[in-house]
Amino acid sequence: MTVSQRLALAALPLLFIYCTLARAESRCTENVATVVSVQGNVDMRAKDAQAWQPVTADVEICAGDSVTVRRYSRALLRLAQEQTNIQLGEGSTLTLTGGKEEEFSVVELLKGIAHFISRVPHALKIKTPFVNAAVEGTEFIVKVGDEQALVSVTEGHVNADNAAGRIILQSGQSALTTRGAAPGAYTIADAMESVQWALYYPHVFEFEPQDITNFGLEPWRAVIADSARALRANDLRTAITLLEQAGDGITSMQYLLYRAHLLLMVGRVGEAQEDIERVLDVDATSSVAWVMRAVIAVTQGRAQAALEAAQKAVQADANSAPAQLALSYAYQARFDLDSALTAAQTATKKNEGSALAWARVAELQLMHGRLDATLLAAQRAV
């Protein structure tokens, strides 16, 4: 499966949310974009305003508004006229100018990283402090640092230019631009690595506050238990804020696994993997850690590695519903939908109250075309 195909699959849950949410009353004289999905702490500042305000899904963005993505967070925007999806990574700030240059609409990426999917030729120009990127029906990433900007094209082509020069990038090509210099060709060793943060990692865990507080009385446990409660209430912003308050020096395996789970939810796969490996170094039979390894491998398209990790998770804890769900995704990655459904059904037997397990069964029944069974499983999930 190509990088483009994986990203397309990753966007499906977010696009489904966008298509089904009720539209809020417009606050814009010119609506240039809509917030499709928010994961973590994302704020918006209206044109000519000073203060940043929290933003949620389905909020309209007016001409001149800016969006900023905080630590451990990401957001997906949909441009209204240009039919373009913009996924913003941690530490990114984007201004939706609402202006045009020739036939191009203009947005300004001041810092951070953004993944663009645009299918309309001559629709969009991205301005950065170092280089501009004119889109001609394509998929690409722009990453802006303190002294340079990187443009990397997955599909189609992009014109990258500034006052010092210009380069045309085709599929698989990248350009690096440093301050005051013309954009130059640049080789990325692993194209998949540059989009890890934008991928969707399936959820298989339903962390309970008592999972954390039952293992000691350290002060940080109460904070993380509150984080788990916020997560179960679908308040990822609060969950991540509380995670940051707990600090970075905690070595408890329960804490590391919970943090890895949250990091995967916002695409911070590298940091999540560090926590997972720290756990496995201490306990090589940690079912939760092997589940997370399997989920990462599934998302990255490493089907055999995903199956092996999921099988180790089940061996470590045969009664674990998350382990069975990881096994279900691993079988799906190998196009074995019958085994995937069987594993998901086993997960519901291990935990009859798991909404995630019943939702997974519904998803797989739908893939088999069994609509009545799909509806029954979906109702159990609700």
Short mmCIF file of C-alpha atoms in Angstrom, two decimals:
data_model
loop_
_atom_site.label_atom_id
_atom_site.label_comp_id
_atom_site.label_asym_id
_atom_site.label_seq_id
_atom_site.Cartn_x
_atom_site.Cartn_y
_atom_site.Cartn_z
CA MET A 1 0.00 0.00 0.00
CA THR A 2 1.43 3.40 -0.98
CA VAL A 3 1.90 6.36 1.37
CA SER A 4 -0.89 8.16 -0.47
CA GLN A 5 -3.27 5.23 -0.01
CA ARG A 6 -2.47 4.99 3.70
CA LEU A 7 -3.11 8.70 4.16
CA ALA A 8 -6.37 8.41 2.25
CA LEU A 9 -7.49 5.60 4.56
CA ALA A 10 -6.33 7.60 7.57
CA ALA A 11 -8.50 10.53 6.51
CA LEU A 12 -11.70 8.49 6.16
CA PRO A 13 -12.80 8.62 9.83
CA LEU A 14 -12.13 12.37 9.92
CA LEU A 15 -13.96 13.02 6.66
CA PHE A 16 -16.90 10.95 7.92
CA ILE A 17 -17.07 13.21 10.97
CA TYR A 18 -17.00 16.25 8.70
CA CYS A 19 -19.81 14.95 6.51
CA THR A 20 -22.10 14.03 9.39
CA LEU A 21 -21.70 16.86 11.88
CA ALA A 22 -24.48 19.44 12.04
CA ARG A 23 -23.29 22.74 10.66
CA ALA A 24 -23.03 25.62 13.11
CA GLU A 25 -24.49 29.01 12.33
CA SER A 26 -22.02 30.98 10.21
CA ARG A 27 -20.05 33.77 11.89
CA CYS A 28 -18.23 34.75 8.69
CA THR A 29 -19.00 37.15 5.89
CA GLU A 30 -16.47 35.03 3.97
CA ASN A 31 -16.10 31.43 5.16
CA VAL A 32 -12.77 30.15 3.86
CA ALA A 33 -12.50 26.87 5.80
CA THR A 34 -14.11 24.55 8.33
CA VAL A 35 -12.42 22.72 11.21
CA VAL A 36 -13.05 19.04 10.54
CA SER A 37 -11.23 17.47 13.48
CA VAL A 38 -9.36 18.61 16.58
CA GLN A 39 -7.15 16.27 18.57
CA GLY A 40 -5.66 17.94 21.64
CA ASN A 41 -5.10 21.67 22.19
CA VAL A 42 -5.90 23.76 19.11
CA ASP A 43 -6.70 27.49 19.24
CA MET A 44 -7.98 30.07 16.79
CA ARG A 45 -7.46 33.84 16.66
CA ALA A 46 -9.90 35.97 14.70
CA LYS A 47 -8.60 38.61 12.32
CA ASP A 48 -7.44 41.75 14.19
CA ALA A 49 -7.97 40.00 17.58
CA GLN A 50 -5.24 39.59 20.18
CA ALA A 51 -6.40 36.58 22.18
CA TRP A 52 -6.36 32.92 21.13
CA GLN A 53 -9.54 30.93 21.80
CA PRO A 54 -10.01 27.12 21.91
CA VAL A 55 -11.46 25.72 18.71
CA THR A 56 -13.61 22.63 18.20
CA ALA A 57 -14.76 20.58 15.23
CA ASP A 58 -17.26 22.15 12.80
CA VAL A 59 -16.17 25.72 13.56
CA GLU A 60 -16.01 27.96 10.51
CA ILE A 61 -12.83 29.92 9.81
CA CYS A 62 -13.20 33.40 8.37
CA ALA A 63 -10.85 35.27 6.06
CA GLY A 64 -7.88 36.51 8.10
CA ASP A 65 -8.28 34.03 10.98
CA SER A 66 -5.30 32.06 12.27
CA VAL A 67 -5.14 28.54 13.73
CA THR A 68 -2.37 27.31 16.03
CA VAL A 69 -1.73 23.73 17.18
CA ARG A 70 -0.20 23.20 20.61
CA ARG A 71 2.02 20.40 21.92
CA TYR A 72 0.74 16.81 21.53
CA SER A 73 -2.02 17.97 19.18
CA ARG A 74 -3.15 18.13 15.56
CA ALA A 75 -6.07 19.44 13.51
CA LEU A 76 -7.70 18.87 10.13
CA LEU A 77 -9.15 21.77 8.13
CA ARG A 78 -11.16 21.74 4.92
CA LEU A 79 -10.89 24.73 2.57
CA ALA A 80 -14.35 25.69 1.35
CA GLN A 81 -13.73 26.63 -2.29
CA GLU A 82 -10.45 24.89 -3.05
CA GLN A 83 -11.58 21.35 -2.05
CA THR A 84 -8.35 20.97 -0.11
CA ASN A 85 -7.70 19.16 3.17
CA ILE A 86 -5.01 20.60 5.44
CA GLN A 87 -3.77 18.56 8.38
CA LEU A 88 -1.73 20.62 10.84
CA GLY A 89 0.84 19.03 13.13
CA GLU A 90 2.14 19.96 16.55
CA GLY A 91 3.58 23.47 16.84
CA SER A 92 1.99 24.75 13.61
CA THR A 93 0.42 28.16 12.97
CA LEU A 94 -1.58 28.80 9.79
CA THR A 95 -3.32 31.98 8.64
CA LEU A 96 -6.24 31.69 6.21
CA THR A 97 -5.86 34.99 4.40
CA GLY A 98 -8.87 34.69 2.12
CA GLY A 99 -6.84 36.53 -0.52
CA LYS A 100 -5.87 35.52 -4.03
CA GLU A 101 -2.81 35.87 -6.24
CA GLU A 102 -3.64 35.34 -9.90
CA GLU A 103 -5.73 32.14 -9.91
CA PHE A 104 -4.40 30.90 -6.55
CA SER A 105 -6.00 31.22 -3.12
CA VAL A 106 -3.39 32.02 -0.47
CA VAL A 107 -2.71 30.58 2.99
CA GLU A 108 0.30 31.39 5.17
CA LEU A 109 2.12 28.68 7.14
CA LEU A 110 4.17 30.68 9.64
CA LYS A 111 5.72 27.70 11.42
CA GLY A 112 5.28 23.96 11.93
CA ILE A 113 4.18 21.24 9.52
CA ALA A 114 1.14 20.83 7.29
CA HIS A 115 -0.01 18.02 5.01
CA PHE A 116 -2.07 19.16 2.00
CA ILE A 117 -4.34 17.13 -0.28
CA SER A 118 -5.61 19.26 -3.17
CA ARG A 119 -7.34 17.86 -6.25
CA VAL A 120 -8.16 21.17 -7.93
CA PRO A 121 -5.46 22.44 -10.33
CA HIS A 122 -4.18 25.99 -9.73
CA ALA A 123 -6.19 26.25 -6.53
CA LEU A 124 -3.79 27.09 -3.73
CA LYS A 125 -0.54 28.85 -2.87
CA ILE A 126 1.16 28.30 0.47
CA LYS A 127 3.37 31.14 1.69
CA THR A 128 6.11 30.61 4.29
CA PRO A 129 8.87 32.94 5.57
CA PHE A 130 11.37 31.20 3.25
CA VAL A 131 9.59 29.77 0.21
CA ASN A 132 6.20 29.74 -1.52
CA ALA A 133 4.54 26.60 -2.90
CA ALA A 134 2.03 26.83 -5.75
CA VAL A 135 -0.16 23.73 -5.93
CA GLU A 136 -1.31 22.16 -9.17
CA GLY A 137 -3.57 19.30 -8.10
CA THR A 138 -1.42 17.33 -5.71
CA GLU A 139 -0.54 15.98 -2.27
CA PHE A 140 2.43 17.35 -0.39
CA ILE A 141 3.93 18.44 2.94
CA VAL A 142 5.36 21.80 3.95
CA LYS A 143 7.52 22.01 7.09
CA VAL A 144 8.68 25.39 8.39
CA GLY A 145 11.47 25.71 10.96
CA ASP A 146 13.31 28.69 12.41
CA GLU A 147 15.79 28.99 9.53
CA GLN A 148 14.46 26.83 6.70
CA ALA A 149 11.43 25.31 5.00
CA LEU A 150 10.98 21.89 3.40
CA VAL A 151 8.50 21.08 0.63
CA SER A 152 7.99 17.37 -0.09
CA VAL A 153 5.65 16.10 -2.83
CA THR A 154 3.82 12.80 -2.54
CA GLU A 155 1.73 13.07 -5.70
CA GLY A 156 1.42 15.56 -8.57
CA HIS A 157 3.69 18.59 -8.77
CA VAL A 158 4.43 21.83 -6.94
CA ASN A 159 6.22 25.01 -7.96
CA ALA A 160 8.46 26.13 -5.07
CA ASP A 161 9.85 29.63 -5.42
CA ASN A 162 11.15 32.73 -3.67
CA ALA A 163 13.00 35.90 -4.70
CA ALA A 164 16.23 33.91 -5.15
CA GLY A 165 14.99 31.14 -7.42
CA ARG A 166 12.45 28.50 -8.40
CA ILE A 167 12.19 24.72 -8.63
CA ILE A 168 9.44 22.43 -9.96
CA LEU A 169 8.90 19.33 -7.83
CA GLN A 170 7.35 16.11 -9.12
CA SER A 171 6.04 13.08 -7.20
CA GLY A 172 8.62 11.79 -4.73
CA GLN A 173 10.78 14.92 -4.87
CA SER A 174 11.58 17.46 -2.14
CA ALA A 175 13.17 20.89 -1.87
CA LEU A 176 14.88 22.56 1.09
CA THR A 177 15.06 26.35 1.35
CA THR A 178 17.25 28.12 3.89
CA ARG A 179 17.01 31.80 4.79
CA GLY A 180 18.10 34.00 1.88
CA ALA A 181 18.78 31.08 -0.48
CA ALA A 182 16.95 29.65 -3.49
CA PRO A 183 15.05 26.39 -3.03
CA GLY A 184 17.24 23.38 -3.82
CA ALA A 185 16.63 19.68 -4.41
CA TYR A 186 16.70 17.61 -1.22
CA THR A 187 16.57 13.85 -0.66
CA ILE A 188 14.41 12.33 2.07
CA ALA A 189 15.67 8.89 3.06
CA ASP A 190 12.25 7.58 4.17
CA ALA A 191 9.17 9.22 2.66
CA MET A 192 6.93 7.34 5.10
CA GLU A 193 8.75 8.90 8.04
CA SER A 194 7.71 12.40 7.00
CA VAL A 195 3.98 11.59 7.23
CA GLN A 196 3.88 9.49 10.41
CA TRP A 197 2.35 12.35 12.39
CA ALA A 198 -0.56 12.64 9.93
CA LEU A 199 -1.65 9.00 10.04
CA TYR A 200 -4.63 7.65 12.01
CA TYR A 201 -3.76 4.95 14.54
CA PRO A 202 -6.77 2.74 15.40
CA HIS A 203 -8.07 3.00 18.97
CA VAL A 204 -8.18 -0.30 20.82
CA PHE A 205 -7.92 0.82 24.46
CA GLU A 206 -10.48 2.15 26.91
CA PHE A 207 -8.29 3.23 29.82
CA GLU A 208 -10.05 3.30 33.18
CA PRO A 209 -8.93 5.70 35.95
CA GLN A 210 -8.55 2.75 38.31
CA ASP A 211 -6.07 1.17 35.91
CA ILE A 212 -3.70 3.90 37.07
CA THR A 213 -4.67 4.54 40.69
CA ASN A 214 -4.64 0.84 41.65
CA PHE A 215 -0.85 0.67 41.32
CA GLY A 216 0.41 3.11 43.97
CA LEU A 217 -0.19 6.40 45.74
CA GLU A 218 2.26 8.73 43.99
CA PRO A 219 0.81 12.27 43.52
CA TRP A 220 1.01 12.05 39.73
CA ARG A 221 -1.43 9.11 39.66
CA ALA A 222 -4.38 11.31 40.67
CA VAL A 223 -3.57 13.71 37.85
CA ILE A 224 -3.33 10.91 35.27
CA ALA A 225 -6.53 9.33 36.61
CA ASP A 226 -8.25 12.68 35.96
CA SER A 227 -6.69 12.64 32.49
CA ALA A 228 -8.17 9.18 31.86
CA ARG A 229 -11.59 10.41 33.01
CA ALA A 230 -11.36 13.33 30.57
CA LEU A 231 -10.35 10.96 27.78
CA ARG A 232 -13.35 8.71 28.46
CA ALA A 233 -15.53 11.85 28.28
CA ASN A 234 -14.05 12.54 24.81
CA ASP A 235 -12.20 15.60 26.14
CA LEU A 236 -8.78 15.00 24.61
CA ARG A 237 -7.76 18.63 25.19
CA THR A 238 -8.06 18.27 28.98
CA ALA A 239 -6.56 14.78 28.93
CA ILE A 240 -3.41 16.06 27.23
CA THR A 241 -3.20 19.20 29.39
CA LEU A 242 -3.25 17.03 32.52
CA LEU A 243 -0.65 14.70 30.97
CA GLU A 244 1.70 17.67 30.57
CA GLN A 245 1.09 18.73 34.17
CA ALA A 246 2.22 15.30 35.39
CA GLY A 247 5.70 15.92 33.96
CA ASP A 248 8.23 13.94 31.94
CA GLY A 249 10.31 12.21 34.61
CA ILE A 250 7.86 9.45 35.55
CA THR A 251 9.10 5.91 34.90
CA SER A 252 6.04 3.87 35.94
CA MET A 253 5.09 1.36 33.23
CA GLN A 254 1.39 2.21 33.66
CA TYR A 255 2.17 5.87 33.06
CA LEU A 256 4.41 5.21 30.05
CA LEU A 257 1.77 3.03 28.40
CA TYR A 258 -0.99 5.57 29.01
CA ARG A 259 1.18 8.36 27.63
CA ALA A 260 2.05 6.25 24.58
CA HIS A 261 -1.67 5.70 23.99
CA LEU A 262 -2.36 9.45 24.03
CA LEU A 263 0.66 10.17 21.84
CA LEU A 264 -0.60 7.73 19.20
CA MET A 265 -4.00 9.44 19.25
CA VAL A 266 -2.32 12.67 18.12
CA GLY A 267 0.17 11.07 15.72
CA ARG A 268 3.30 11.40 17.89
CA VAL A 269 4.45 7.92 16.91
CA GLY A 270 8.18 8.42 17.53
CA GLU A 271 7.67 9.50 21.12
CA ALA A 272 5.09 6.77 21.65
CA GLN A 273 7.53 4.14 20.41
CA GLU A 274 10.16 5.35 22.88
CA ASP A 275 7.74 4.80 25.76
CA ILE A 276 6.69 1.39 24.42
CA GLU A 277 10.30 0.22 24.10
CA ARG A 278 11.09 1.42 27.63
CA VAL A 279 8.26 -0.79 28.90
CA LEU A 280 9.35 -3.82 26.87
CA ASP A 281 12.91 -3.43 28.12
CA VAL A 282 11.55 -3.98 31.64
CA ASP A 283 8.72 -6.41 30.83
CA ALA A 284 8.99 -8.23 27.51
CA THR A 285 5.58 -9.85 28.12
CA SER A 286 3.58 -6.62 28.44
CA SER A 287 0.43 -7.31 26.43
CA VAL A 288 -0.44 -3.59 26.25
CA ALA A 289 2.96 -2.72 24.80
CA TRP A 290 2.70 -5.47 22.17
CA VAL A 291 -0.81 -4.24 21.28
CA MET A 292 0.57 -0.78 20.61
CA ARG A 293 3.38 -2.20 18.53
CA ALA A 294 0.81 -4.07 16.45
CA VAL A 295 -1.32 -0.96 15.93
CA ILE A 296 1.71 1.02 14.77
CA ALA A 297 2.76 -1.73 12.36
CA VAL A 298 -0.78 -1.97 10.92
CA THR A 299 -0.86 1.77 10.27
CA GLN A 300 2.57 1.73 8.67
CA GLY A 301 1.58 -1.12 6.35
CA ARG A 302 3.89 -3.75 7.90
CA ALA A 303 1.37 -6.57 7.89
CA GLN A 304 3.62 -9.43 9.02
CA ALA A 305 5.13 -7.42 11.87
CA ALA A 306 1.63 -6.39 12.93
CA LEU A 307 0.43 -10.00 13.07
CA GLU A 308 3.48 -11.16 15.03
CA ALA A 309 3.09 -8.33 17.58
CA ALA A 310 -0.65 -8.95 17.96
CA GLN A 311 -0.08 -12.68 18.49
CA LYS A 312 2.46 -11.87 21.23
CA ALA A 313 -0.11 -9.56 22.84
CA VAL A 314 -2.69 -12.38 22.90
CA GLN A 315 -0.12 -14.86 24.23
CA ALA A 316 0.76 -12.44 27.04
CA ASP A 317 -2.90 -11.94 28.02
CA ALA A 318 -5.47 -14.24 26.42
CA ASN A 319 -8.32 -12.38 28.16
CA SER A 320 -7.38 -8.97 26.80
CA ALA A 321 -9.99 -7.38 24.53
CA PRO A 322 -7.44 -4.84 23.17
CA ALA A 323 -5.13 -7.72 22.22
CA GLN A 324 -7.93 -9.35 20.24
CA LEU A 325 -8.76 -6.02 18.58
CA ALA A 326 -5.11 -5.57 17.59
CA LEU A 327 -5.20 -9.08 16.15
CA SER A 328 -8.33 -8.14 14.23
CA TYR A 329 -6.60 -5.16 12.61
CA ALA A 330 -3.52 -7.29 11.87
CA TYR A 331 -5.65 -9.86 10.03
CA GLN A 332 -7.38 -7.08 8.08
CA ALA A 333 -3.98 -5.77 7.02
CA ARG A 334 -3.41 -9.22 5.46
CA PHE A 335 -6.87 -9.04 3.78
CA ASP A 336 -8.14 -11.90 5.96
CA LEU A 337 -11.52 -10.40 6.88
CA ASP A 338 -12.98 -13.65 8.24
CA SER A 339 -10.20 -13.98 10.82
CA ALA A 340 -10.43 -10.26 11.53
CA LEU A 341 -14.14 -10.61 12.36
CA THR A 342 -13.54 -13.68 14.51
CA ALA A 343 -10.91 -11.81 16.55
CA ALA A 344 -13.23 -8.82 16.99
CA GLN A 345 -16.06 -11.10 18.13
CA THR A 346 -13.66 -12.71 20.60
CA ALA A 347 -12.91 -9.23 21.95
CA THR A 348 -16.62 -8.71 22.71
CA LYS A 349 -16.65 -12.01 24.61
CA LYS A 350 -13.63 -10.93 26.66
CA ASN A 351 -15.30 -7.60 27.47
CA GLU A 352 -19.01 -7.45 26.68
CA GLY A 353 -19.13 -3.79 27.71
CA SER A 354 -16.45 -2.62 25.28
CA ALA A 355 -17.90 -0.04 22.88
CA LEU A 356 -14.72 -0.21 20.80
CA ALA A 357 -15.03 -3.99 20.38
CA TRP A 358 -18.68 -3.83 19.31
CA ALA A 359 -17.95 -0.94 16.94
CA ARG A 360 -15.16 -3.01 15.41
CA VAL A 361 -17.53 -5.96 14.93
CA ALA A 362 -20.02 -3.63 13.25
CA GLU A 363 -17.31 -2.32 10.94
CA LEU A 364 -16.28 -5.81 9.87
CA GLN A 365 -19.85 -7.06 9.47
CA LEU A 366 -20.41 -4.12 7.15
CA MET A 367 -17.34 -5.15 5.13
CA HIS A 368 -18.97 -8.57 4.76
CA GLY A 369 -22.23 -6.96 3.62
CA ARG A 370 -24.25 -8.26 6.57
CA LEU A 371 -26.38 -5.22 7.26
CA ASP A 372 -28.61 -6.67 9.97
CA ALA A 373 -25.62 -7.93 11.95
CA THR A 374 -23.92 -4.57 11.41
CA LEU A 375 -26.88 -2.70 12.89
CA LEU A 376 -27.10 -5.01 15.91
CA ALA A 377 -23.40 -4.62 16.71
CA ALA A 378 -23.54 -0.86 16.23
CA GLN A 379 -26.50 -0.64 18.61
CA ARG A 380 -24.53 -2.62 21.21
CA ALA A 381 -21.63 -0.17 20.77
CA VAL A 382 -23.95 2.80 21.36
#
